[in-house]
Amino acid sequence: MPDPSLIPSLDLQLTWRGTFGRVRVFHDRVTAETSYERPGRTEVPMASVRGWRIEPCDFDAVCVEFVTDDDTFRVLLDTTDERVADHALRRVLGPPLTD
């Protein structure tokens, strides 16, 4: 049987208007990468993330925002993935940031 720490419990991806977003949720951690508002695909430095939230980006996409002291990394996801992403991120990272 494969090591469960190597298999994500949730793997969401979106290619949207020329940008790429991916959030992978494991039982003990989250990984993410994005090209939205970036010159190329960038891994979100999860060790530096101090909070997260989900915000609308457009009528057909939401942004998962990972906030560090120096930057905000926005990962685009399909609007239909918002609820499952919110639930999974709360389980691993705790409650989202408030405005």
Tab-separated table of N, CA, C and O in Angstrom:
chain	number	residue	atom	x	y	z
A	1	MET	N	0.839	-1.181	0.000
A	1	MET	CA	0.000	0.000	0.000
A	1	MET	C	0.886	1.246	0.000
A	1	MET	O	1.858	1.324	0.739
A	2	PRO	N	0.564	2.239	-0.824
A	2	PRO	CA	1.381	3.460	-0.883
A	2	PRO	C	1.321	4.249	0.427
A	2	PRO	O	0.348	4.179	1.177
A	3	ASP	N	2.369	5.009	0.658
A	3	ASP	CA	2.445	5.875	1.832
A	3	ASP	C	1.394	6.973	1.706
A	3	ASP	O	1.432	7.768	0.767
A	4	PRO	N	0.409	7.060	2.660
A	4	PRO	CA	-0.652	8.068	2.541
A	4	PRO	C	-0.144	9.508	2.621
A	4	PRO	O	-0.825	10.423	2.164
A	5	SER	N	1.041	9.735	3.170
A	5	SER	CA	1.559	11.105	3.231
A	5	SER	C	2.022	11.595	1.858
A	5	SER	O	2.255	12.773	1.662
A	6	LEU	N	2.134	10.668	0.895
A	6	LEU	CA	2.572	11.034	-0.449
A	6	LEU	C	1.413	11.218	-1.423
A	6	LEU	O	1.600	11.683	-2.538
A	7	ILE	N	0.211	10.852	-0.991
A	7	ILE	CA	-0.959	10.922	-1.864
A	7	ILE	C	-1.892	12.017	-1.351
A	7	ILE	O	-2.341	11.964	-0.208
A	8	PRO	N	-2.196	13.019	-2.182
A	8	PRO	CA	-3.094	14.083	-1.710
A	8	PRO	C	-4.523	13.570	-1.545
A	8	PRO	O	-4.986	12.720	-2.301
A	9	SER	N	-5.195	14.107	-0.545
A	9	SER	CA	-6.612	13.784	-0.378
A	9	SER	C	-7.465	14.644	-1.313
A	9	SER	O	-8.611	14.314	-1.589
A	10	LEU	N	-6.885	15.732	-1.812
A	10	LEU	CA	-7.572	16.608	-2.752
A	10	LEU	C	-6.534	17.215	-3.691
A	10	LEU	O	-5.485	17.693	-3.236
A	11	ASP	N	-6.814	17.186	-4.984
A	11	ASP	CA	-5.905	17.742	-5.983
A	11	ASP	C	-6.756	18.516	-6.980
A	11	ASP	O	-7.449	17.927	-7.808
A	12	LEU	N	-6.758	19.837	-6.866
A	12	LEU	CA	-7.571	20.699	-7.730
A	12	LEU	C	-6.661	21.471	-8.674
A	12	LEU	O	-5.654	22.040	-8.247
A	13	GLN	N	-7.031	21.509	-9.956
A	13	GLN	CA	-6.261	22.238	-10.960
A	13	GLN	C	-7.206	23.020	-11.861
A	13	GLN	O	-8.338	22.596	-12.083
A	14	LEU	N	-6.686	24.125	-12.366
A	14	LEU	CA	-7.446	24.901	-13.334
A	14	LEU	C	-6.478	25.596	-14.284
A	14	LEU	O	-5.509	26.225	-13.846
A	15	THR	N	-6.735	25.450	-15.556
A	15	THR	CA	-6.081	26.266	-16.569
A	15	THR	C	-7.160	27.212	-17.058
A	15	THR	O	-8.195	26.773	-17.559
A	16	TRP	N	-6.937	28.500	-16.858
A	16	TRP	CA	-7.985	29.492	-17.066
A	16	TRP	C	-7.393	30.711	-17.747
A	16	TRP	O	-6.497	31.363	-17.194
A	17	ARG	N	-7.847	30.989	-18.934
A	17	ARG	CA	-7.417	32.176	-19.674
A	17	ARG	C	-5.896	32.326	-19.714
A	17	ARG	O	-5.345	33.399	-19.453
A	18	GLY	N	-5.229	31.215	-19.957
A	18	GLY	CA	-3.776	31.235	-20.085
A	18	GLY	C	-3.007	31.150	-18.783
A	18	GLY	O	-1.784	31.242	-18.789
A	19	THR	N	-3.688	30.990	-17.654
A	19	THR	CA	-2.983	30.851	-16.384
A	19	THR	C	-3.227	29.455	-15.816
A	19	THR	O	-4.172	28.759	-16.188
A	20	PHE	N	-2.372	29.053	-14.912
A	20	PHE	CA	-2.450	27.727	-14.295
A	20	PHE	C	-2.549	27.885	-12.784
A	20	PHE	O	-1.862	28.722	-12.188
A	21	GLY	N	-3.368	27.070	-12.161
A	21	GLY	CA	-3.465	27.029	-10.706
A	21	GLY	C	-3.637	25.602	-10.234
A	21	GLY	O	-4.328	24.806	-10.870
A	22	ARG	N	-2.994	25.263	-9.129
A	22	ARG	CA	-3.127	23.926	-8.553
A	22	ARG	C	-2.978	24.006	-7.042
A	22	ARG	O	-2.064	24.648	-6.532
A	23	VAL	N	-3.883	23.347	-6.348
A	23	VAL	CA	-3.824	23.212	-4.896
A	23	VAL	C	-3.913	21.726	-4.585
A	23	VAL	O	-4.840	21.041	-5.043
A	24	ARG	N	-2.954	21.234	-3.832
A	24	ARG	CA	-2.950	19.837	-3.407
A	24	ARG	C	-2.998	19.814	-1.880
A	24	ARG	O	-2.177	20.449	-1.220
A	25	VAL	N	-3.957	19.086	-1.342
A	25	VAL	CA	-4.138	18.999	0.104
A	25	VAL	C	-3.812	17.580	0.545
A	25	VAL	O	-4.400	16.611	0.048
A	26	PHE	N	-2.862	17.468	1.447
A	26	PHE	CA	-2.480	16.200	2.048
A	26	PHE	C	-3.024	16.190	3.475
A	26	PHE	O	-3.545	17.198	3.953
A	27	HIS	N	-2.886	15.099	4.187
A	27	HIS	CA	-3.445	15.041	5.543
A	27	HIS	C	-2.749	16.010	6.498
A	27	HIS	O	-3.326	16.434	7.477
A	28	ASP	N	-1.506	16.408	6.197
A	28	ASP	CA	-0.750	17.250	7.119
A	28	ASP	C	-0.164	18.512	6.502
A	28	ASP	O	0.541	19.271	7.157
A	29	ARG	N	-0.446	18.754	5.220
A	29	ARG	CA	0.153	19.919	4.555
A	29	ARG	C	-0.608	20.252	3.278
A	29	ARG	O	-1.406	19.458	2.793
A	30	VAL	N	-0.303	21.434	2.749
A	30	VAL	CA	-0.882	21.903	1.494
A	30	VAL	C	0.270	22.347	0.594
A	30	VAL	O	1.231	22.963	1.071
A	31	THR	N	0.170	22.031	-0.676
A	31	THR	CA	1.098	22.583	-1.658
A	31	THR	C	0.261	23.311	-2.707
A	31	THR	O	-0.894	22.971	-2.932
A	32	ALA	N	0.864	24.321	-3.321
A	32	ALA	CA	0.141	25.088	-4.335
A	32	ALA	C	1.131	25.676	-5.324
A	32	ALA	O	2.277	25.962	-4.976
A	33	GLU	N	0.646	25.861	-6.538
A	33	GLU	CA	1.435	26.567	-7.547
A	33	GLU	C	0.488	27.394	-8.403
A	33	GLU	O	-0.696	27.074	-8.529
A	34	THR	N	1.032	28.466	-8.947
A	34	THR	CA	0.210	29.396	-9.709
A	34	THR	C	1.051	30.118	-10.751
A	34	THR	O	2.257	30.303	-10.583
A	35	SER	N	0.379	30.514	-11.813
A	35	SER	CA	1.005	31.435	-12.767
A	35	SER	C	0.176	32.716	-12.866
A	35	SER	O	0.520	33.616	-13.634
A	36	TYR	N	-0.899	32.810	-12.090
A	36	TYR	CA	-1.768	33.996	-12.113
A	36	TYR	C	-1.015	35.190	-11.534
A	36	TYR	O	-0.469	35.121	-10.430
A	37	GLU	N	-0.935	36.267	-12.289
A	37	GLU	CA	-0.228	37.492	-11.908
A	37	GLU	C	1.273	37.255	-11.703
A	37	GLU	O	1.938	37.993	-10.976
A	38	ARG	N	1.809	36.226	-12.347
A	38	ARG	CA	3.229	35.861	-12.231
A	38	ARG	C	3.806	35.691	-13.634
A	38	ARG	O	3.092	35.360	-14.571
A	39	PRO	N	5.125	35.864	-13.775
A	39	PRO	CA	5.721	35.689	-15.100
A	39	PRO	C	5.766	34.228	-15.554
A	39	PRO	O	5.933	33.944	-16.728
A	40	GLY	N	5.631	33.309	-14.652
A	40	GLY	CA	5.648	31.881	-14.967
A	40	GLY	C	5.094	31.108	-13.789
A	40	GLY	O	4.672	31.682	-12.778
A	41	ARG	N	5.088	29.795	-13.910
A	41	ARG	CA	4.593	28.951	-12.822
A	41	ARG	C	5.461	29.125	-11.591
A	41	ARG	O	6.681	29.038	-11.658
A	42	THR	N	4.815	29.380	-10.454
A	42	THR	CA	5.513	29.650	-9.201
A	42	THR	C	4.937	28.769	-8.104
A	42	THR	O	3.720	28.676	-7.966
A	43	GLU	N	5.809	28.125	-7.339
A	43	GLU	CA	5.350	27.383	-6.171
A	43	GLU	C	5.090	28.368	-5.039
A	43	GLU	O	5.890	29.267	-4.781
A	44	VAL	N	3.976	28.198	-4.372
A	44	VAL	CA	3.655	29.043	-3.219
A	44	VAL	C	4.543	28.601	-2.057
A	44	VAL	O	4.582	27.409	-1.735
A	45	PRO	N	5.272	29.531	-1.435
A	45	PRO	CA	6.151	29.170	-0.318
A	45	PRO	C	5.332	28.921	0.958
A	45	PRO	O	5.211	29.794	1.827
A	46	MET	N	4.760	27.742	1.057
A	46	MET	CA	3.814	27.439	2.128
A	46	MET	C	4.426	27.612	3.526
A	46	MET	O	3.709	27.951	4.461
A	47	ALA	N	5.718	27.443	3.675
A	47	ALA	CA	6.354	27.645	4.986
A	47	ALA	C	6.264	29.102	5.431
A	47	ALA	O	6.328	29.392	6.626
A	48	SER	N	6.088	30.025	4.481
A	48	SER	CA	5.989	31.453	4.798
A	48	SER	C	4.554	31.957	4.871
A	48	SER	O	4.332	33.120	5.211
A	49	VAL	N	3.586	31.109	4.552
A	49	VAL	CA	2.192	31.535	4.529
A	49	VAL	C	1.692	31.744	5.949
A	49	VAL	O	1.827	30.879	6.805
A	50	ARG	N	1.130	32.932	6.195
A	50	ARG	CA	0.593	33.245	7.521
A	50	ARG	C	-0.928	33.204	7.555
A	50	ARG	O	-1.537	33.355	8.609
A	51	GLY	N	-1.543	32.990	6.393
A	51	GLY	CA	-2.991	32.892	6.335
A	51	GLY	C	-3.465	32.676	4.915
A	51	GLY	O	-2.696	32.778	3.967
A	52	TRP	N	-4.740	32.373	4.798
A	52	TRP	CA	-5.331	32.107	3.494
A	52	TRP	C	-6.774	32.581	3.501
A	52	TRP	O	-7.372	32.814	4.541
A	53	ARG	N	-7.340	32.719	2.305
A	53	ARG	CA	-8.757	33.035	2.149
A	53	ARG	C	-9.152	32.713	0.710
A	53	ARG	O	-8.297	32.580	-0.158
A	54	ILE	N	-10.444	32.599	0.482
A	54	ILE	CA	-10.961	32.386	-0.862
A	54	ILE	C	-11.816	33.585	-1.229
A	54	ILE	O	-12.690	33.988	-0.462
A	55	GLU	N	-11.526	34.176	-2.379
A	55	GLU	CA	-12.221	35.370	-2.860
A	55	GLU	C	-12.686	35.152	-4.294
A	55	GLU	O	-12.030	34.439	-5.046
A	56	PRO	N	-13.781	35.791	-4.707
A	56	PRO	CA	-14.163	35.718	-6.119
A	56	PRO	C	-13.114	36.419	-6.981
A	56	PRO	O	-12.558	37.441	-6.581
A	57	CYS	N	-12.841	35.860	-8.163
A	57	CYS	CA	-11.932	36.509	-9.117
A	57	CYS	C	-12.682	36.966	-10.352
A	57	CYS	O	-12.328	37.944	-10.967
A	58	ASP	N	-13.693	36.213	-10.718
A	58	ASP	CA	-14.475	36.495	-11.907
A	58	ASP	C	-15.739	35.663	-11.790
A	58	ASP	O	-15.909	34.917	-10.824
A	59	PHE	N	-16.599	35.742	-12.774
A	59	PHE	CA	-17.843	34.981	-12.694
A	59	PHE	C	-17.595	33.473	-12.782
A	59	PHE	O	-18.420	32.688	-12.350
A	60	ASP	N	-16.454	33.054	-13.332
A	60	ASP	CA	-16.210	31.627	-13.498
A	60	ASP	C	-14.924	31.139	-12.828
A	60	ASP	O	-14.401	30.086	-13.166
A	61	ALA	N	-14.406	31.890	-11.863
A	61	ALA	CA	-13.204	31.471	-11.135
A	61	ALA	C	-13.172	32.121	-9.758
A	61	ALA	O	-13.717	33.201	-9.554
A	62	VAL	N	-12.541	31.414	-8.826
A	62	VAL	CA	-12.277	31.967	-7.500
A	62	VAL	C	-10.769	31.952	-7.282
A	62	VAL	O	-10.048	31.191	-7.925
A	63	CYS	N	-10.306	32.813	-6.387
A	63	CYS	CA	-8.894	32.854	-6.029
A	63	CYS	C	-8.726	32.320	-4.620
A	63	CYS	O	-9.381	32.797	-3.691
A	64	VAL	N	-7.848	31.342	-4.487
A	64	VAL	CA	-7.388	30.976	-3.159
A	64	VAL	C	-6.162	31.844	-2.937
A	64	VAL	O	-5.187	31.763	-3.682
A	65	GLU	N	-6.233	32.711	-1.954
A	65	GLU	CA	-5.129	33.634	-1.673
A	65	GLU	C	-4.328	33.093	-0.491
A	65	GLU	O	-4.874	32.866	0.588
A	66	PHE	N	-3.046	32.897	-0.729
A	66	PHE	CA	-2.119	32.501	0.319
A	66	PHE	C	-1.279	33.732	0.640
A	66	PHE	O	-0.571	34.248	-0.219
A	67	VAL	N	-1.365	34.219	1.874
A	67	VAL	CA	-0.766	35.493	2.261
A	67	VAL	C	0.513	35.240	3.061
A	67	VAL	O	0.511	34.509	4.057
A	68	THR	N	1.606	35.857	2.608
A	68	THR	CA	2.861	35.859	3.349
A	68	THR	C	3.106	37.284	3.828
A	68	THR	O	2.343	38.190	3.501
A	69	ASP	N	4.166	37.498	4.569
A	69	ASP	CA	4.485	38.860	5.017
A	69	ASP	C	4.807	39.784	3.848
A	69	ASP	O	4.568	40.984	3.920
A	70	ASP	N	5.350	39.222	2.767
A	70	ASP	CA	5.821	40.041	1.651
A	70	ASP	C	4.947	40.016	0.408
A	70	ASP	O	5.113	40.847	-0.483
A	71	ASP	N	4.025	39.051	0.309
A	71	ASP	CA	3.319	38.878	-0.947
A	71	ASP	C	2.009	38.125	-0.725
A	71	ASP	O	1.801	37.509	0.324
A	72	THR	N	1.149	38.173	-1.705
A	72	THR	CA	-0.062	37.363	-1.740
A	72	THR	C	-0.032	36.561	-3.030
A	72	THR	O	0.112	37.130	-4.112
A	73	PHE	N	-0.128	35.258	-2.895
A	73	PHE	CA	-0.125	34.351	-4.028
A	73	PHE	C	-1.566	33.943	-4.295
A	73	PHE	O	-2.231	33.403	-3.419
A	74	ARG	N	-2.048	34.204	-5.501
A	74	ARG	CA	-3.428	33.872	-5.868
A	74	ARG	C	-3.433	32.667	-6.793
A	74	ARG	O	-2.792	32.686	-7.841
A	75	VAL	N	-4.153	31.641	-6.355
A	75	VAL	CA	-4.290	30.414	-7.137
A	75	VAL	C	-5.729	30.354	-7.620
A	75	VAL	O	-6.662	30.338	-6.806
A	76	LEU	N	-5.927	30.340	-8.920
A	76	LEU	CA	-7.270	30.298	-9.480
A	76	LEU	C	-7.820	28.881	-9.450
A	76	LEU	O	-7.119	27.931	-9.784
A	77	LEU	N	-9.081	28.777	-9.065
A	77	LEU	CA	-9.808	27.515	-9.108
A	77	LEU	C	-11.181	27.760	-9.714
A	77	LEU	O	-11.693	28.880	-9.691
A	78	ASP	N	-11.788	26.708	-10.202
A	78	ASP	CA	-13.138	26.786	-10.731
A	78	ASP	C	-14.109	27.099	-9.596
A	78	ASP	O	-13.930	26.634	-8.466
A	79	THR	N	-15.138	27.855	-9.886
A	79	THR	CA	-16.114	28.210	-8.844
A	79	THR	C	-16.773	26.972	-8.238
A	79	THR	O	-17.150	26.989	-7.078
A	80	THR	N	-16.884	25.897	-9.001
A	80	THR	CA	-17.503	24.680	-8.464
A	80	THR	C	-16.628	23.985	-7.432
A	80	THR	O	-17.118	23.141	-6.685
A	81	ASP	N	-15.350	24.332	-7.372
A	81	ASP	CA	-14.429	23.735	-6.401
A	81	ASP	C	-14.319	24.534	-5.107
A	81	ASP	O	-13.619	24.129	-4.178
A	82	GLU	N	-14.990	25.663	-5.022
A	82	GLU	CA	-14.819	26.560	-3.872
A	82	GLU	C	-15.148	25.887	-2.537
A	82	GLU	O	-14.375	25.973	-1.588
A	83	ARG	N	-16.272	25.235	-2.453
A	83	ARG	CA	-16.694	24.651	-1.165
A	83	ARG	C	-15.770	23.532	-0.707
A	83	ARG	O	-15.403	23.465	0.463
A	84	VAL	N	-15.395	22.640	-1.622
A	84	VAL	CA	-14.529	21.527	-1.238
A	84	VAL	C	-13.129	22.043	-0.888
A	84	VAL	O	-12.496	21.557	0.049
A	85	ALA	N	-12.648	23.054	-1.611
A	85	ALA	CA	-11.348	23.652	-1.288
A	85	ALA	C	-11.387	24.308	0.088
A	85	ALA	O	-10.471	24.132	0.904
A	86	ASP	N	-12.446	25.044	0.369
A	86	ASP	CA	-12.599	25.700	1.667
A	86	ASP	C	-12.579	24.667	2.796
A	86	ASP	O	-11.861	24.830	3.785
A	87	HIS	N	-13.324	23.614	2.640
A	87	HIS	CA	-13.388	22.573	3.673
A	87	HIS	C	-12.016	21.920	3.895
A	87	HIS	O	-11.568	21.765	5.034
A	88	ALA	N	-11.343	21.551	2.820
A	88	ALA	CA	-10.051	20.888	2.932
A	88	ALA	C	-8.985	21.815	3.516
A	88	ALA	O	-8.193	21.391	4.366
A	89	LEU	N	-8.962	23.076	3.088
A	89	LEU	CA	-7.969	24.014	3.609
A	89	LEU	C	-8.206	24.311	5.082
A	89	LEU	O	-7.255	24.425	5.866
A	90	ARG	N	-9.450	24.427	5.504
A	90	ARG	CA	-9.757	24.637	6.926
A	90	ARG	C	-9.244	23.467	7.768
A	90	ARG	O	-8.726	23.667	8.863
A	91	ARG	N	-9.395	22.254	7.240
A	91	ARG	CA	-8.985	21.061	7.980
A	91	ARG	C	-7.469	21.054	8.225
A	91	ARG	O	-7.011	20.691	9.299
A	92	VAL	N	-6.695	21.491	7.247
A	92	VAL	CA	-5.234	21.434	7.363
A	92	VAL	C	-4.635	22.745	7.869
A	92	VAL	O	-3.734	22.734	8.702
A	93	LEU	N	-5.126	23.890	7.379
A	93	LEU	CA	-4.506	25.179	7.700
A	93	LEU	C	-5.256	25.983	8.773
A	93	LEU	O	-4.752	27.008	9.203
A	94	GLY	N	-6.446	25.552	9.149
A	94	GLY	CA	-7.220	26.310	10.115
A	94	GLY	C	-8.132	27.294	9.398
A	94	GLY	O	-8.239	27.299	8.175
A	95	PRO	N	-8.810	28.144	10.170
A	95	PRO	CA	-9.782	29.070	9.564
A	95	PRO	C	-9.104	30.107	8.667
A	95	PRO	O	-7.950	30.454	8.865
A	96	PRO	N	-9.865	30.614	7.689
A	96	PRO	CA	-9.296	31.624	6.790
A	96	PRO	C	-9.139	32.972	7.491
A	96	PRO	O	-9.720	33.208	8.548
A	97	LEU	N	-8.341	33.815	6.864
A	97	LEU	CA	-8.170	35.191	7.342
A	97	LEU	C	-9.502	35.929	7.197
A	97	LEU	O	-10.251	35.675	6.268
A	98	THR	N	-9.737	36.843	8.096
A	98	THR	CA	-10.892	37.717	7.947
A	98	THR	C	-10.445	39.002	7.279
A	98	THR	O	-9.280	39.374	7.332
A	99	ASP	N	-11.362	39.691	6.647
A	99	ASP	CA	-10.995	40.922	5.923
A	99	ASP	C	-10.621	42.033	6.868
A	99	ASP	O	-10.964	42.174	7.950
